[in-house]
Coordinates of C-alpha atoms and ligand atoms in Angstrom, one line a residue:
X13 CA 0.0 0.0 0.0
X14 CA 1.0 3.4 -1.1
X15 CA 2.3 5.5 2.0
X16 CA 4.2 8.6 3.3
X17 CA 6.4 9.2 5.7
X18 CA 6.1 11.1 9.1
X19 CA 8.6 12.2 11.5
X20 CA 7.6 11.6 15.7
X21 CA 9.0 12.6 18.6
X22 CA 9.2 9.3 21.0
X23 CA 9.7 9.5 24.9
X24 CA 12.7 7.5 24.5
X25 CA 13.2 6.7 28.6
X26 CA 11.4 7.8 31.8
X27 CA 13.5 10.6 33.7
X28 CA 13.0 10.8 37.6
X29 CA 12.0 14.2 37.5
X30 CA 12.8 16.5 34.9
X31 CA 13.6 15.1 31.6
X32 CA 16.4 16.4 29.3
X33 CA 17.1 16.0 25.5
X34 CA 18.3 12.3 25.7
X35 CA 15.0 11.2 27.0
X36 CA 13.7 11.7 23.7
X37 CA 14.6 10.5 20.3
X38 CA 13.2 11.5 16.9
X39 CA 12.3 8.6 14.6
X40 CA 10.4 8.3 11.3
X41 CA 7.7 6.1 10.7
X42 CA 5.5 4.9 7.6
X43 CA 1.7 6.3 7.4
X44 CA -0.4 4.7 5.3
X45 CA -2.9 6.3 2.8
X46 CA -6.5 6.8 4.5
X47 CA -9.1 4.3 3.5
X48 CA -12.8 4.9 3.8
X49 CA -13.9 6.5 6.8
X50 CA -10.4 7.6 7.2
X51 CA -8.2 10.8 7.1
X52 CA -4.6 12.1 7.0
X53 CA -3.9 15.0 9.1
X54 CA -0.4 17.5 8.9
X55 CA 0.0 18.9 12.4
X56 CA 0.5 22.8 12.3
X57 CA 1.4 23.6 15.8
X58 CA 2.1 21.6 18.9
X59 CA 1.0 22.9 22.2
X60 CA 3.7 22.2 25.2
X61 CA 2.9 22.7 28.2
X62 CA 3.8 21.8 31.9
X63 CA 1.6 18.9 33.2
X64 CA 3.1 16.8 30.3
X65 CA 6.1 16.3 32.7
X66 CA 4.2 14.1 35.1
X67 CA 3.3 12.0 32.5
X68 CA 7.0 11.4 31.3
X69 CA 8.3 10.8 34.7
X70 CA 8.8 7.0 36.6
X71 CA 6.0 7.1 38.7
X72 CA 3.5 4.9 36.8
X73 CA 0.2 7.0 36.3
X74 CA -2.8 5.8 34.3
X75 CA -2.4 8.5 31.7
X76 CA 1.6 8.1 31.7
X77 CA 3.4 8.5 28.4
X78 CA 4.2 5.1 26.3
X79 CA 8.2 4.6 25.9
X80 CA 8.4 4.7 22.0
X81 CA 6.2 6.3 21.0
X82 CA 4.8 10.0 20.1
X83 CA 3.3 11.6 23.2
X84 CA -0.1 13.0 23.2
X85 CA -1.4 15.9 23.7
X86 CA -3.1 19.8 22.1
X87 CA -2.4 20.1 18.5
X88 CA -3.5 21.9 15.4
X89 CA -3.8 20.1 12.2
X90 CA -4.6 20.6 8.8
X91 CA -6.8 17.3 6.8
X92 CA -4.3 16.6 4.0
X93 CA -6.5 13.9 2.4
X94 CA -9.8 12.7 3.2
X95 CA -12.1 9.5 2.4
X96 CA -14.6 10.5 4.7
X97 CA -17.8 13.0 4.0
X98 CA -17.8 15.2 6.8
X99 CA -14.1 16.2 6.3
X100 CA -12.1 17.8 2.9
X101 CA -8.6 18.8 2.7
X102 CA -7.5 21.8 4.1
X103 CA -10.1 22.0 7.1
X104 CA -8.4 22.7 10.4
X105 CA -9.1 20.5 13.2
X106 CA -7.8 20.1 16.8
X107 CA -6.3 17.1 18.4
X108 CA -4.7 15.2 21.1
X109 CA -2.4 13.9 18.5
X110 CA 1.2 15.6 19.0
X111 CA 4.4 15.1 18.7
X112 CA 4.3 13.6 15.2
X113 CA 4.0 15.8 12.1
X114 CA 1.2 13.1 10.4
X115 CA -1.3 11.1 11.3
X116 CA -3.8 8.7 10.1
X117 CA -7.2 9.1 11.7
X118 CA -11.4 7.6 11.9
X119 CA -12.2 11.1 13.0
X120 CA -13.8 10.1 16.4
X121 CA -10.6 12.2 17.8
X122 CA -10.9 15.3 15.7
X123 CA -12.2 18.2 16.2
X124 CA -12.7 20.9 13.2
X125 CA -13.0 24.3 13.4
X126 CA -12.7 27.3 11.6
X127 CA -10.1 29.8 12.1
X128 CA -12.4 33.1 12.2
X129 CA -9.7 35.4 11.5
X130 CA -7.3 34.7 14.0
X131 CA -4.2 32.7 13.7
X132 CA -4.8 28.7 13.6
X133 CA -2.5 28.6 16.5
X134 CA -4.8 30.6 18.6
X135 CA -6.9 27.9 19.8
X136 CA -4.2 26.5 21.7
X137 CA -3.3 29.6 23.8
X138 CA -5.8 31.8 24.9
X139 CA -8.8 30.8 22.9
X140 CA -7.3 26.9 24.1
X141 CA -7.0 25.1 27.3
X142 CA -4.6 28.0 28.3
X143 CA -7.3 30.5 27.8
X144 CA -10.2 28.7 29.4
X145 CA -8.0 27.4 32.6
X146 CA -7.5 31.5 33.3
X147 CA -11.2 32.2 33.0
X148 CA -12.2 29.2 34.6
X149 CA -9.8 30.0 37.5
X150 CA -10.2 33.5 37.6
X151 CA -13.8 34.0 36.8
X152 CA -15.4 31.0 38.1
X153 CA -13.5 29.9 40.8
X154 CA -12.0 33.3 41.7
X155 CA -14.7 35.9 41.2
X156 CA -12.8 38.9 41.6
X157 CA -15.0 42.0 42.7
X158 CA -14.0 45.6 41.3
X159 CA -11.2 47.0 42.8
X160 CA -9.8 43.9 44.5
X161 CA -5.9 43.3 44.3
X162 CA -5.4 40.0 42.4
X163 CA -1.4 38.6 42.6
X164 CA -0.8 36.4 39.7
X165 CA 2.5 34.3 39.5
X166 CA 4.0 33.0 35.9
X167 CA 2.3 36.4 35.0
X168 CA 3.9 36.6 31.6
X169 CA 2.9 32.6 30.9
X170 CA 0.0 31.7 28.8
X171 CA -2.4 31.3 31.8
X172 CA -0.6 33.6 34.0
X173 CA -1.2 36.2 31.1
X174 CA -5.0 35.9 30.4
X175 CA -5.5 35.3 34.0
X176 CA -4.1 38.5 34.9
X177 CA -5.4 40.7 31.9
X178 CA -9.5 39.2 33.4
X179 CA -8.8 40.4 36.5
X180 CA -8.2 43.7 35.1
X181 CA -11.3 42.9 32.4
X182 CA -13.5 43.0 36.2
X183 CA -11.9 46.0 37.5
X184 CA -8.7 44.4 39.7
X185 CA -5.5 46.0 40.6
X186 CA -3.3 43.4 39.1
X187 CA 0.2 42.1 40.6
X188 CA 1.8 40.3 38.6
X189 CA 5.2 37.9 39.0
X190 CA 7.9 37.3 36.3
X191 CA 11.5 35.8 35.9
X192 CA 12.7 38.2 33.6
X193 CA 13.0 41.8 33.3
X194 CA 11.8 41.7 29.3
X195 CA 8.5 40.0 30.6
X196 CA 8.1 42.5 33.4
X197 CA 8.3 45.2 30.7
X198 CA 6.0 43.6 28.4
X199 CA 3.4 42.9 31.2
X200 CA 3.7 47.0 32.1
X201 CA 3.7 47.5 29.0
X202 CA 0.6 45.3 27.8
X203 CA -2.3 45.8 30.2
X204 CA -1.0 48.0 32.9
X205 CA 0.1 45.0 35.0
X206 CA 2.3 45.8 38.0
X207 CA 4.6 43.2 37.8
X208 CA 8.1 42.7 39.3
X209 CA 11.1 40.0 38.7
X210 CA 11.1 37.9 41.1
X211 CA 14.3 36.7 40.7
X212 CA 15.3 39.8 41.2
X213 CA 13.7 41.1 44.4
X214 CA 15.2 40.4 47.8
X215 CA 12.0 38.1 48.6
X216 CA 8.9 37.6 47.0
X217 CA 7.5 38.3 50.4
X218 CA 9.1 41.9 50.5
X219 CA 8.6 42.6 47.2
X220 CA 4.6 41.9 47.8
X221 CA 4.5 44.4 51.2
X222 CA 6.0 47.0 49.1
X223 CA 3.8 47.0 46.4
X224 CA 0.5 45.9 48.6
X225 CA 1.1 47.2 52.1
X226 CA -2.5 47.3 52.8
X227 CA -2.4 43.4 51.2
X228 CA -3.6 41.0 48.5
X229 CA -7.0 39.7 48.2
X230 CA -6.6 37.2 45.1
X231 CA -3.8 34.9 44.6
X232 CA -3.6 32.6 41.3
X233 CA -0.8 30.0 42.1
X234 CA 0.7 28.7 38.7
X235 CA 3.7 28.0 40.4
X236 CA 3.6 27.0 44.1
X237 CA 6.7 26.6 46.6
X238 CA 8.1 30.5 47.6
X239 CA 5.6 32.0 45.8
X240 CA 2.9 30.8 47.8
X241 CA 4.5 31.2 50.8
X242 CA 4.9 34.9 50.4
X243 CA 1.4 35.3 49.3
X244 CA -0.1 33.5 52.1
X245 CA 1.7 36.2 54.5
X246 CA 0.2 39.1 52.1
X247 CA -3.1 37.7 51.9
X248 CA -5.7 40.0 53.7
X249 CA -8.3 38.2 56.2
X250 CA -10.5 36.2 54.2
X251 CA -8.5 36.0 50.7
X252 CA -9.2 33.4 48.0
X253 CA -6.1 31.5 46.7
X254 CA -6.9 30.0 43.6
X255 CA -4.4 26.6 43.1
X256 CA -3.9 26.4 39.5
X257 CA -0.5 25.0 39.2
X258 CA 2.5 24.0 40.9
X259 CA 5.4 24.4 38.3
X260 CA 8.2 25.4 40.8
X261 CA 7.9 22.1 42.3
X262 CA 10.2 20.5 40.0
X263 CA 13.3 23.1 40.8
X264 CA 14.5 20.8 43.2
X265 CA 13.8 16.8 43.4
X266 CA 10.1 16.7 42.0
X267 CA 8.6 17.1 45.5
X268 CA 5.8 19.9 46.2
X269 CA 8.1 22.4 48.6
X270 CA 6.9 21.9 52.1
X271 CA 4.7 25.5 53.3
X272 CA 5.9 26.3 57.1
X273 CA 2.9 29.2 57.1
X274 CA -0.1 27.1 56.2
X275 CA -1.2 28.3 60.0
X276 CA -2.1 31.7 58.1
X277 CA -4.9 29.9 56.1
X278 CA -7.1 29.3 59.8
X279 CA -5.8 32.8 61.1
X280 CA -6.6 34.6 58.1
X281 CA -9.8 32.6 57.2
X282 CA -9.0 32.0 53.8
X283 CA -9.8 29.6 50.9
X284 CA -7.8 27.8 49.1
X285 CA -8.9 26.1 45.9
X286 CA -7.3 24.1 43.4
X287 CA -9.5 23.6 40.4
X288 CA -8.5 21.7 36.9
X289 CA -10.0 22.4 33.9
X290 CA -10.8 19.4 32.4
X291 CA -13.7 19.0 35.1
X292 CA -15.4 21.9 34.0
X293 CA -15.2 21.0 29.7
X294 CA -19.3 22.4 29.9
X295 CA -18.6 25.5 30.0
X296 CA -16.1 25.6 27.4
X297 CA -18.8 27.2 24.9
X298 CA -19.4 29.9 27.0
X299 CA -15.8 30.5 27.2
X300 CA -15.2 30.8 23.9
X301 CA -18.1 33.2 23.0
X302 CA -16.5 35.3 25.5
X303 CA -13.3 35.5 25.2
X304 CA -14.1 35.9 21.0
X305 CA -16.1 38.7 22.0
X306 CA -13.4 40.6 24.2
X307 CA -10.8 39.9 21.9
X308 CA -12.9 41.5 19.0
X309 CA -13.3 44.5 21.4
X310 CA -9.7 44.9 21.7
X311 CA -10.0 43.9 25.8
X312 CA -8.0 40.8 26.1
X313 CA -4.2 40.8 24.2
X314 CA -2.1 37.7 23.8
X315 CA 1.5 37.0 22.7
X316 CA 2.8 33.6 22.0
X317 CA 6.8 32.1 21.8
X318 CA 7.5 29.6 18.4
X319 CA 9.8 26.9 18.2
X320 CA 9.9 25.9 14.6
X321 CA 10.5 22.6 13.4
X322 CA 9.3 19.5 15.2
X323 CA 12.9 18.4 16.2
X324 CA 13.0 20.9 18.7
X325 CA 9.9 20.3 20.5
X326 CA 12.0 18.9 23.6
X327 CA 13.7 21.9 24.2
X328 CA 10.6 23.9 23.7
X329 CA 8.8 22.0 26.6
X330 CA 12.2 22.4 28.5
X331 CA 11.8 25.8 27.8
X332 CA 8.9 25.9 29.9
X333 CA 10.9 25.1 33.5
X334 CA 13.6 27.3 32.4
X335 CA 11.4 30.5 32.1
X336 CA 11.8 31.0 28.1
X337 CA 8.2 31.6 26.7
X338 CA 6.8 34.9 27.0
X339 CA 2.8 33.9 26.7
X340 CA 2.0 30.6 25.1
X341 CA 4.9 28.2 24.4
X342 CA 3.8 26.4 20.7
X343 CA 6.0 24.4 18.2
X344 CA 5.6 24.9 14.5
X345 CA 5.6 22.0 13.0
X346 CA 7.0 23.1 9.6
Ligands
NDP17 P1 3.5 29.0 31.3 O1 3.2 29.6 29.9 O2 3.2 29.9 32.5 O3 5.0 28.6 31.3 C1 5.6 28.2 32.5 C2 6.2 29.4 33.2 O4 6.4 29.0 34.6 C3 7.6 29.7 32.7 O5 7.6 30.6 31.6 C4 8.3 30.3 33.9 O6 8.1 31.8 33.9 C5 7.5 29.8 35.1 N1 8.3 28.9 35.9 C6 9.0 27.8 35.6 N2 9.7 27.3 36.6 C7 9.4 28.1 37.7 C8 9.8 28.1 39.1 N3 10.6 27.2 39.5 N4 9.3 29.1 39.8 C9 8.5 30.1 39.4 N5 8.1 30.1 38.1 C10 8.5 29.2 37.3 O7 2.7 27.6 31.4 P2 1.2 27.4 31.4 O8 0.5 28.8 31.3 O9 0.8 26.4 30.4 O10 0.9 26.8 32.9 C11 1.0 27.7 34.0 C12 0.6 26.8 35.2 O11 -0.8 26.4 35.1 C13 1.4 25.5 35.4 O12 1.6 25.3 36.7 C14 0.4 24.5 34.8 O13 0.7 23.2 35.3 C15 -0.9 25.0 35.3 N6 -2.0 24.6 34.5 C16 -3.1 24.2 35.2 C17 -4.3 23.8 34.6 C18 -5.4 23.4 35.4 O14 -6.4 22.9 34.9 N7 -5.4 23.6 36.7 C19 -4.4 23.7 33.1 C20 -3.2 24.3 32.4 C21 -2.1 24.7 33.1 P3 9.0 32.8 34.7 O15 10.0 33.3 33.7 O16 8.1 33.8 35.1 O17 9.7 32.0 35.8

């Protein structure tokens, strides 16, 4: 039977904690022409993004990556052929299918979509899983009131980013955190967003009582450990932290970093939340038509960071622990 070739990117072995570039190996494979009921799809972009680590590491987890073969996960494809009536060539659909450039598929996986003016690559930042995990957090979880002071950490990452710019959507002073002084420009720059470098400050703790001396009422934890900590001290008496994410954890050997201040959480009354968006898909429609609309009305900005070429998709999720994306961190395929 006729077939092309496509290039994957396999988890070659399982790395304790972090992986690094040997973990992975890039190999090419045979895919066959699509028979009835069948398509061929050319990924477009790749989304990284964080949680993918856990899935690479030792510890066996239901959803943990295969060894040898392409990991899965947000992708934007374009059908290159198609024996099936619902789908021609050139529609753009989105899939859990990356890490490969091609792939063969029934359609039951695919999602298609149309574009609607705004880059293909869009609908894996903020009108994506990025997008909706910031205004699930934020809005839904968080419910900021006008005028509140929201802290947001990894506030130049792709959540970080829309969560921050929706808490000044509903009328929020907005702090946010950065590791790098040309993302603490941009976020001035780009929605008024007080932000600060936190590898720069003497303590995150410090850096928070200067800016909010009167305190914090929000906190949206992408990253966890010292960051937490500080904001735990600055939160006023009944503040919300809302537990998105716990990136930092994996500066040191994989573990969560213990809190010694968690006391502050029965002084201070507060709640803490951790939320995950897949649980709360349904509303995913009433995501979209909103962030459309506030996009179209000029309200909600976004900047992504592109790898190109599939090759360096490792370093591109590597990227991610090392600070390197400003907004969403995508790989072009080709
Ligand atoms: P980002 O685009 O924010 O990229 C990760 C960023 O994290 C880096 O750019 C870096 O920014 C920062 N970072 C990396 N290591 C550390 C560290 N040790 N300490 C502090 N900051 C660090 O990624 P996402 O927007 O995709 O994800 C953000 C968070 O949201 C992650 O924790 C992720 O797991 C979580 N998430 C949760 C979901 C949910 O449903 N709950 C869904 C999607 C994501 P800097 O230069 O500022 O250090």
């Amino acid at each position: 039977m006729p077939h092309t070739v496509s290039r994957e990117i396999h988890l070659k072995s399982r790395p304790r904690f972090l992986p690094s570039r040997e973990d992975f190996e890039i190999v090419e494979v045979p895919v066959p022409r699509p028979e009835n009921g069948q398509v061929l799809v050319r990924n477009l972009f790749l989304s990284v993004d964080p949680y993918m680590r856990g899935q690479m590491v030792e510890q066996a987890r239901a959803n943990s990556f295969a060894l040898g073969k392409p990991m899965d996960g947000a992708c934007v494809g374009t059908v290159v052929e198609s024996k099936r009536p619902d789908l021609k060539a050139g529609d753009y659909v989105l899939a859990e299918k990356s890490w490969r450039e091609l792939y063969l598929s029934d359609g039951s996986e695919l999602k298609k979509f149309e574009p609607d003016g705004l880059p293909v690559q869009t609908w894996l930042g903020v009108m994506g899983i990025s997008g909706f995990t910031a205004y699930l957090g934020m809005l839904e979880v968080g419910k900021p009131h006008s005028r509140e002071t929201v802290f947001v950490s990894a506030a130049a990452g792709a959540v970080g980013n829309t969560a921050c710019q929706l808490a000044k959507l509903k009328g929020c002073r907005v702090i946010g955190s950065a590791g790098s002084d040309e993302k603490v420009e941009w976020l001035r720059t780009h929605g008024g967003i007080e932000a600060f470098n936190y590898k720069k400050v003497e303590s995150i703790e410090g850096a928070l009582k200067h800016l909010c001396p009167g305190g914090i009422d929000i906190y949206f934890d992408n990253v966890g450990g010292p960051h937490l900590e500080a904001a735990l001290e600055s939160l006023k008496t009944f503040g919300r932290v809302l537990l998105c994410g716990m990136i930092s954890k994996t500066e040191a050997d994989g573990r969560p970093f213990p809190l010694t201040n968690l006391n502050l959480a029965v002084r201070k009354r507060l709640t803490l939340t951790g939320f995950r968006a897949s649980d709360h898909l349904h509303l995913f429609e009433q995501f979209s038509s909103d962030m459309r609309r506030w996009i179209e009305e000029g309200k909600i900005a976004w900047t992504e960071t592109i790898v190109d070429g599939l090759e360096n998709a490792p370093d591109a999720f590597l990227g991610l622990f090392r600070g390197e994306n400003l907004g969403k961190m995508l790989v072009r395929v080709e």
